[in-house]
Amino acid sequence: MSADQQVFHDYRRLLFSVAYRVLGSAADAEDAVQDAWIKWSSADRSQVADPKAYLTRIVSNVALERLRSTRHRRETYVGPWLPEPILTSGDTADAVTDAESVSMAMLVVLETLSPLERAVFVLKEVFGFSHAEIAEAVERSEAAVRQAAHRAREHVRARRPRFAADRSRQREVTERFFAAATGGDINTLMELLSPDVTLWTDGGGKVRQALKPVVGAQTVASWFAAIGTVAYQGVQPADMRAELLEINGGPGIVFTAPDRVIATVTFDFGPDGRITAVHNVANPDKLQAITDGTAHDVPTR
C-alpha cells in the first residue's frame, strides 16, 4: 500500500472509535470512515501537518452530519431505540475508560443529547481534544463548543451513576444471570436484579418485543426465566444457543438460532453489583456487527 494508504490504515481504528461513539451504529460508523477515506484521498495531503488531527476532524464532521440526518428516523422508531451492539476485544476491557465510554449504558445516555452536544462530549471527554480543536472539527465557534461541552457534561453526569460495581463483580453477576436465565431459576434472577430494574427491548418493529420499558424485578425475572421454556422469535428452546461474550466493553449474552443471531443482552450495574438496567437488542438490522463476529478495538488515542 502507498504511504497515504498506510497513514489512513494506521488511524482507521481510531476513526471508527470516534464515529461509533458519535453515532451509536456500527454500520453508520463504517460508512463515516469510508467517507473520510474518500475525502482523505482527494485532499492535498502536502498541506496536512498532522494527519491524525486532520482525519479525526474529517470523520467527526461526517459523523455529526450523518447523525443529524438520521435523527428523525430515530425519533419515529417503533419502540425503544438502542445502539447497535458490537463485539469488543479483551484489550478494550482492560482499559476502563475505553470500556465505559463505549458501553451500551453510556451510548443510551448520549442518545439523549443534541447531535452537536454528543459530538463535542465524545471529542472532549473521551478523546481529550481541546475546545479549539473541536471547534475546527465541528465547524463552530470555540464559545459555542464550550457551551455545548458544559451542557453535555452536566446532562451525562445527571444520568450516569458515579460509581458502579467493579469489572470482576460485573462478570460474576453476568455469569450467574446467564446460568439462572438459561436454567429458568427465577429466584436467583430476583437476587441479581435491583427492585426497580428496567428492561429495554429493541425490536424496531421487525420482531415482536415490548414497545415500552419493562420495570420491576419480578416482571423482568419472569421474562428471562421463560427463555428455556417458550419459543422466541419462532426458535424453540432446544434450537437456541446462548453464549457469554464481551459486548461494548463489558460482559454480555448473545442468543443465536441455527441460522442467525437473534438477540444480544447487556447490563448496567449499580454500586452493590445488582443489575439496574437490561438492554435487549433483537432488531435484525442492528445485529450485523455481531453476526460478522469481528471483535472491535475501540481505542481513545
CSV table of C-alpha atoms in Angstrom, one decimal:
chain,number,residue,atom,x,y,z
A,1,MET,CA,0.0,0.0,0.0
A,2,SER,CA,1.1,3.6,-0.6
A,3,ALA,CA,2.3,5.9,2.1
A,4,ASP,CA,-1.1,7.7,2.2
A,5,GLN,CA,-3.0,4.5,2.4
A,6,GLN,CA,-0.7,3.4,5.2
A,7,VAL,CA,-1.4,6.6,7.2
A,8,PHE,CA,-5.1,6.1,6.9
A,9,HIS,CA,-4.8,2.4,7.8
A,10,ASP,CA,-2.8,3.4,10.9
A,11,TYR,CA,-5.6,5.6,12.2
A,12,ARG,CA,-8.6,3.6,10.9
A,13,ARG,CA,-9.4,2.0,14.3
A,14,LEU,CA,-9.3,5.4,15.9
A,15,LEU,CA,-11.6,6.9,13.3
A,16,PHE,CA,-14.2,4.1,13.8
A,17,SER,CA,-14.0,4.6,17.5
A,18,VAL,CA,-14.9,8.3,17.2
A,19,ALA,CA,-17.6,7.7,14.6
A,20,TYR,CA,-19.2,4.8,16.6
A,21,ARG,CA,-19.4,6.8,19.8
A,22,VAL,CA,-21.0,9.7,18.0
A,23,LEU,CA,-23.4,7.6,16.0
A,24,GLY,CA,-24.2,4.6,18.2
A,25,SER,CA,-24.3,2.5,15.0
A,26,ALA,CA,-21.5,0.3,13.7
A,27,ALA,CA,-22.9,0.4,10.1
A,28,ASP,CA,-23.1,4.2,10.1
A,29,ALA,CA,-19.7,4.4,11.7
A,30,GLU,CA,-18.2,2.3,8.9
A,31,ASP,CA,-19.9,4.5,6.3
A,32,ALA,CA,-18.4,7.6,8.0
A,33,VAL,CA,-14.9,6.1,7.9
A,34,GLN,CA,-15.4,5.3,4.3
A,35,ASP,CA,-16.5,8.8,3.6
A,36,ALA,CA,-13.4,10.0,5.5
A,37,TRP,CA,-11.2,7.9,3.2
A,38,ILE,CA,-12.7,9.4,0.1
A,39,LYS,CA,-12.1,12.9,1.5
A,40,TRP,CA,-8.6,12.0,2.5
A,41,SER,CA,-7.8,10.5,-1.0
A,42,SER,CA,-8.9,13.7,-2.7
A,43,ALA,CA,-7.2,16.1,-0.3
A,44,ASP,CA,-3.9,18.0,-0.9
A,45,ARG,CA,-2.1,16.0,1.7
A,46,SER,CA,1.1,18.0,1.3
A,47,GLN,CA,-0.7,20.7,3.3
A,48,VAL,CA,-1.6,18.3,6.1
A,49,ALA,CA,0.8,18.8,9.1
A,50,ASP,CA,-0.9,16.4,11.5
A,51,PRO,CA,-2.7,13.5,9.7
A,52,LYS,CA,-4.3,12.2,13.0
A,53,ALA,CA,-5.9,15.6,13.8
A,54,TYR,CA,-6.9,16.1,10.1
A,55,LEU,CA,-8.5,12.6,9.8
A,56,THR,CA,-10.3,12.9,13.2
A,57,ARG,CA,-11.7,16.3,12.1
A,58,ILE,CA,-13.0,14.8,8.9
A,59,VAL,CA,-14.7,11.8,10.5
A,60,SER,CA,-16.1,13.9,13.3
A,61,ASN,CA,-17.8,16.3,10.8
A,62,VAL,CA,-19.1,13.4,8.7
A,63,ALA,CA,-20.5,11.6,11.7
A,64,LEU,CA,-22.1,14.8,13.0
A,65,GLU,CA,-23.9,15.4,9.7
A,66,ARG,CA,-24.9,11.7,9.5
A,67,LEU,CA,-26.3,11.9,13.0
A,68,ARG,CA,-28.4,14.9,12.1
A,69,SER,CA,-29.8,13.2,9.0
A,70,THR,CA,-30.8,10.1,11.0
A,71,ARG,CA,-32.3,11.9,13.9
A,72,HIS,CA,-35.9,11.9,12.5
A,73,ARG,CA,-35.7,8.2,11.8
A,74,ARG,CA,-34.7,7.5,15.4
A,75,GLU,CA,-37.5,9.8,16.8
A,76,THR,CA,-40.1,7.9,14.8
A,77,TYR,CA,-38.6,4.4,15.6
A,78,VAL,CA,-41.0,1.7,16.7
A,79,GLY,CA,-40.4,1.1,20.4
A,80,PRO,CA,-37.2,2.0,22.3
A,81,TRP,CA,-34.2,2.8,20.2
A,82,LEU,CA,-31.0,1.2,21.4
A,83,PRO,CA,-27.5,1.5,20.0
A,84,GLU,CA,-26.2,-1.2,17.6
A,85,PRO,CA,-24.1,-3.6,19.7
A,86,ILE,CA,-20.6,-4.6,18.8
A,87,LEU,CA,-18.2,-7.3,20.0
A,88,THR,CA,-15.1,-5.8,21.6
A,89,SER,CA,-11.7,-7.2,22.3
A,90,GLY,CA,-10.1,-8.0,25.6
A,91,ASP,CA,-7.7,-5.1,25.2
A,92,THR,CA,-10.7,-2.8,25.4
A,93,ALA,CA,-11.9,-4.4,28.6
A,94,ASP,CA,-8.5,-3.8,30.2
A,95,ALA,CA,-8.9,0.0,29.7
A,96,VAL,CA,-11.7,1.0,32.0
A,97,THR,CA,-12.2,4.4,30.4
A,98,ASP,CA,-12.4,3.0,26.9
A,99,ALA,CA,-14.9,0.3,28.1
A,100,GLU,CA,-17.1,2.8,29.9
A,101,SER,CA,-17.3,5.3,27.1
A,102,VAL,CA,-18.4,2.6,24.6
A,103,SER,CA,-20.8,0.8,27.0
A,104,MET,CA,-24.4,0.4,26.0
A,105,ALA,CA,-25.5,2.4,29.1
A,106,MET,CA,-23.3,5.3,28.1
A,107,LEU,CA,-24.4,5.2,24.5
A,108,VAL,CA,-28.0,5.3,25.6
A,109,VAL,CA,-27.3,8.4,27.6
A,110,LEU,CA,-25.5,10.0,24.7
A,111,GLU,CA,-28.6,9.4,22.6
A,112,THR,CA,-30.5,12.0,24.7
A,113,LEU,CA,-28.0,14.8,23.7
A,114,SER,CA,-28.4,17.0,20.7
A,115,PRO,CA,-26.1,16.0,17.8
A,116,LEU,CA,-23.7,18.8,18.5
A,117,GLU,CA,-23.6,18.1,22.2
A,118,ARG,CA,-22.9,14.5,21.6
A,119,ALA,CA,-20.1,15.1,19.1
A,120,VAL,CA,-18.5,17.7,21.5
A,121,PHE,CA,-18.8,15.4,24.5
A,122,VAL,CA,-17.2,12.5,22.7
A,123,LEU,CA,-14.3,14.5,21.4
A,124,LYS,CA,-13.7,16.4,24.7
A,125,GLU,CA,-14.4,13.9,27.4
A,126,VAL,CA,-13.5,10.6,25.7
A,127,PHE,CA,-10.7,11.6,23.3
A,128,GLY,CA,-9.3,14.7,25.1
A,129,PHE,CA,-9.4,17.2,22.3
A,130,SER,CA,-9.2,20.9,23.2
A,131,HIS,CA,-12.1,23.2,22.7
A,132,ALA,CA,-10.2,24.9,19.9
A,133,GLU,CA,-9.6,21.6,18.1
A,134,ILE,CA,-13.2,20.6,18.5
A,135,ALA,CA,-14.4,23.9,17.2
A,136,GLU,CA,-12.4,23.4,14.0
A,137,ALA,CA,-13.7,19.8,13.7
A,138,VAL,CA,-17.4,20.6,14.0
A,139,GLU,CA,-17.2,24.0,12.3
A,140,ARG,CA,-18.5,26.0,15.3
A,141,SER,CA,-17.0,28.9,17.3
A,142,GLU,CA,-14.9,28.0,20.3
A,143,ALA,CA,-17.5,29.7,22.6
A,144,ALA,CA,-20.3,27.6,21.2
A,145,VAL,CA,-18.3,24.4,21.7
A,146,ARG,CA,-17.5,25.4,25.3
A,147,GLN,CA,-21.3,25.9,26.0
A,148,ALA,CA,-22.2,22.6,24.3
A,149,ALA,CA,-19.4,20.8,26.3
A,150,HIS,CA,-20.8,22.2,29.6
A,151,ARG,CA,-24.4,21.3,28.8
A,152,ALA,CA,-23.4,17.8,27.7
A,153,ARG,CA,-21.2,17.1,30.7
A,154,GLU,CA,-23.9,18.1,33.1
A,155,HIS,CA,-26.5,16.1,31.3
A,156,VAL,CA,-24.4,12.9,31.3
A,157,ARG,CA,-23.4,13.4,34.9
A,158,ALA,CA,-27.0,13.6,36.0
A,159,ARG,CA,-27.9,10.4,34.2
A,160,ARG,CA,-24.9,8.2,34.8
A,161,PRO,CA,-24.0,6.8,38.3
A,162,ARG,CA,-20.7,8.0,39.7
A,163,PHE,CA,-19.9,4.5,41.0
A,164,ALA,CA,-20.7,1.1,39.6
A,165,ALA,CA,-19.6,-2.4,40.5
A,166,ASP,CA,-16.1,-3.3,39.5
A,167,ARG,CA,-15.5,-5.4,36.4
A,168,SER,CA,-14.9,-8.7,38.2
A,169,ARG,CA,-18.2,-8.2,40.1
A,170,GLN,CA,-20.0,-7.4,36.8
A,171,ARG,CA,-18.6,-10.5,35.2
A,172,GLU,CA,-19.6,-12.7,38.2
A,173,VAL,CA,-23.2,-11.3,38.2
A,174,THR,CA,-23.5,-11.7,34.4
A,175,GLU,CA,-22.3,-15.4,34.6
A,176,ARG,CA,-24.9,-16.0,37.4
A,177,PHE,CA,-27.6,-14.3,35.4
A,178,PHE,CA,-26.7,-16.4,32.4
A,179,ALA,CA,-26.9,-19.6,34.3
A,180,ALA,CA,-30.2,-18.6,36.0
A,181,ALA,CA,-31.9,-17.4,32.8
A,182,THR,CA,-30.9,-20.5,30.8
A,183,GLY,CA,-31.9,-22.7,33.7
A,184,GLY,CA,-35.2,-20.9,34.5
A,185,ASP,CA,-34.1,-20.1,38.0
A,186,ILE,CA,-36.4,-17.1,38.8
A,187,ASN,CA,-35.2,-16.9,42.5
A,188,THR,CA,-31.6,-16.3,41.5
A,189,LEU,CA,-32.6,-13.8,38.9
A,190,MET,CA,-34.6,-11.9,41.6
A,191,GLU,CA,-31.5,-11.8,43.7
A,192,LEU,CA,-29.4,-10.3,40.9
A,193,LEU,CA,-31.8,-7.6,39.9
A,194,SER,CA,-32.4,-4.3,41.6
A,195,PRO,CA,-36.0,-3.9,42.7
A,196,ASP,CA,-36.6,-1.1,40.2
A,197,VAL,CA,-34.6,-2.7,37.3
A,198,THR,CA,-35.7,-1.6,33.8
A,199,LEU,CA,-35.6,-3.8,30.7
A,200,TRP,CA,-35.3,-2.0,27.4
A,201,THR,CA,-36.1,-4.2,24.3
A,202,ASP,CA,-35.4,-3.0,20.8
A,203,GLY,CA,-37.2,-5.0,18.0
A,204,GLY,CA,-37.6,-2.0,15.7
A,205,GLY,CA,-41.0,-3.3,14.6
A,206,LYS,CA,-39.2,-6.1,12.9
A,207,VAL,CA,-39.6,-8.7,15.6
A,208,ARG,CA,-42.1,-8.8,18.5
A,209,GLN,CA,-40.7,-7.0,21.5
A,210,ALA,CA,-42.0,-4.9,24.4
A,211,LEU,CA,-42.8,-1.4,23.0
A,212,LYS,CA,-42.3,0.2,26.4
A,213,PRO,CA,-39.8,-0.4,29.1
A,214,VAL,CA,-40.5,-3.3,31.4
A,215,VAL,CA,-40.0,-2.3,35.1
A,216,GLY,CA,-39.6,-4.3,38.3
A,217,ALA,CA,-37.5,-7.3,39.4
A,218,GLN,CA,-40.4,-9.7,39.4
A,219,THR,CA,-41.6,-8.9,35.8
A,220,VAL,CA,-38.0,-8.8,34.4
A,221,ALA,CA,-37.1,-12.0,36.2
A,222,SER,CA,-40.2,-13.8,34.8
A,223,TRP,CA,-39.3,-12.5,31.3
A,224,PHE,CA,-35.9,-14.1,31.4
A,225,ALA,CA,-36.8,-17.3,33.3
A,226,ALA,CA,-39.1,-18.2,30.4
A,227,ILE,CA,-36.2,-18.4,27.9
A,228,GLY,CA,-35.7,-22.1,28.4
A,229,THR,CA,-39.4,-23.0,28.2
A,230,VAL,CA,-41.0,-21.0,25.4
A,231,ALA,CA,-40.2,-20.3,21.7
A,232,TYR,CA,-38.5,-17.0,21.0
A,233,GLN,CA,-38.9,-15.4,17.5
A,234,GLY,CA,-40.1,-18.8,16.3
A,235,VAL,CA,-37.0,-20.6,17.7
A,236,GLN,CA,-37.6,-23.5,20.1
A,237,PRO,CA,-35.5,-23.6,23.3
A,238,ALA,CA,-33.8,-26.7,22.1
A,239,ASP,CA,-32.6,-25.0,19.0
A,240,MET,CA,-31.4,-21.8,20.7
A,241,ARG,CA,-27.8,-21.3,21.8
A,242,ALA,CA,-26.7,-18.7,24.4
A,243,GLU,CA,-23.1,-17.5,24.8
A,244,LEU,CA,-21.3,-15.2,27.1
A,245,LEU,CA,-19.2,-12.7,25.1
A,246,GLU,CA,-17.7,-9.2,25.5
A,247,ILE,CA,-20.1,-6.7,24.1
A,248,ASN,CA,-19.4,-2.9,24.1
A,249,GLY,CA,-16.6,-3.3,26.6
A,250,GLY,CA,-18.4,-5.4,29.2
A,251,PRO,CA,-19.9,-8.9,29.7
A,252,GLY,CA,-23.0,-9.7,27.7
A,253,ILE,CA,-25.0,-12.5,26.2
A,254,VAL,CA,-25.6,-13.4,22.6
A,255,PHE,CA,-28.6,-15.6,21.6
A,256,THR,CA,-28.4,-17.5,18.3
A,257,ALA,CA,-30.6,-19.8,16.3
A,258,PRO,CA,-29.1,-22.3,13.9
A,259,ASP,CA,-29.2,-19.8,11.0
A,260,ARG,CA,-28.8,-16.4,12.7
A,261,VAL,CA,-28.1,-14.2,15.7
A,262,ILE,CA,-31.4,-13.4,17.3
A,263,ALA,CA,-30.6,-11.1,20.2
A,264,THR,CA,-28.0,-9.5,22.5
A,265,VAL,CA,-28.4,-8.7,26.1
A,266,THR,CA,-26.2,-6.3,28.1
A,267,PHE,CA,-26.4,-4.9,31.6
A,268,ASP,CA,-26.0,-1.8,33.7
A,269,PHE,CA,-24.9,-2.3,37.3
A,270,GLY,CA,-25.3,-0.4,40.5
A,271,PRO,CA,-22.7,0.1,43.2
A,272,ASP,CA,-24.0,-3.0,45.0
A,273,GLY,CA,-23.4,-5.2,41.9
A,274,ARG,CA,-27.0,-5.7,41.2
A,275,ILE,CA,-28.4,-5.1,37.7
A,276,THR,CA,-30.2,-1.8,37.3
A,277,ALA,CA,-30.9,-2.0,33.6
A,278,VAL,CA,-31.0,-4.6,30.9
A,279,HIS,CA,-30.6,-3.7,27.2
A,280,ASN,CA,-32.0,-6.4,24.8
A,281,VAL,CA,-31.4,-5.7,21.1
A,282,ALA,CA,-33.3,-8.0,18.7
A,283,ASN,CA,-33.8,-5.9,15.6
A,284,PRO,CA,-32.1,-7.9,13.0
A,285,ASP,CA,-30.9,-4.8,11.2
A,286,LYS,CA,-28.8,-4.0,14.3
A,287,LEU,CA,-27.2,-7.4,14.7
A,288,GLN,CA,-25.0,-7.5,11.6
A,289,ALA,CA,-21.9,-6.4,13.6
A,290,ILE,CA,-22.4,-9.3,16.0
A,291,THR,CA,-23.2,-11.7,13.1
A,292,ASP,CA,-19.9,-10.8,11.4
A,293,GLY,CA,-18.1,-11.9,14.5
A,294,THR,CA,-15.4,-9.2,14.3
A,295,ALA,CA,-14.2,-8.0,17.7
A,296,HIS,CA,-13.6,-4.3,17.5
A,297,ASP,CA,-10.7,-2.5,19.3
A,298,VAL,CA,-12.2,0.9,20.2
A,299,PRO,CA,-9.2,3.0,21.5
A,300,THR,CA,-9.4,6.5,22.7
A,301,ARG,CA,-6.0,7.5,21.5
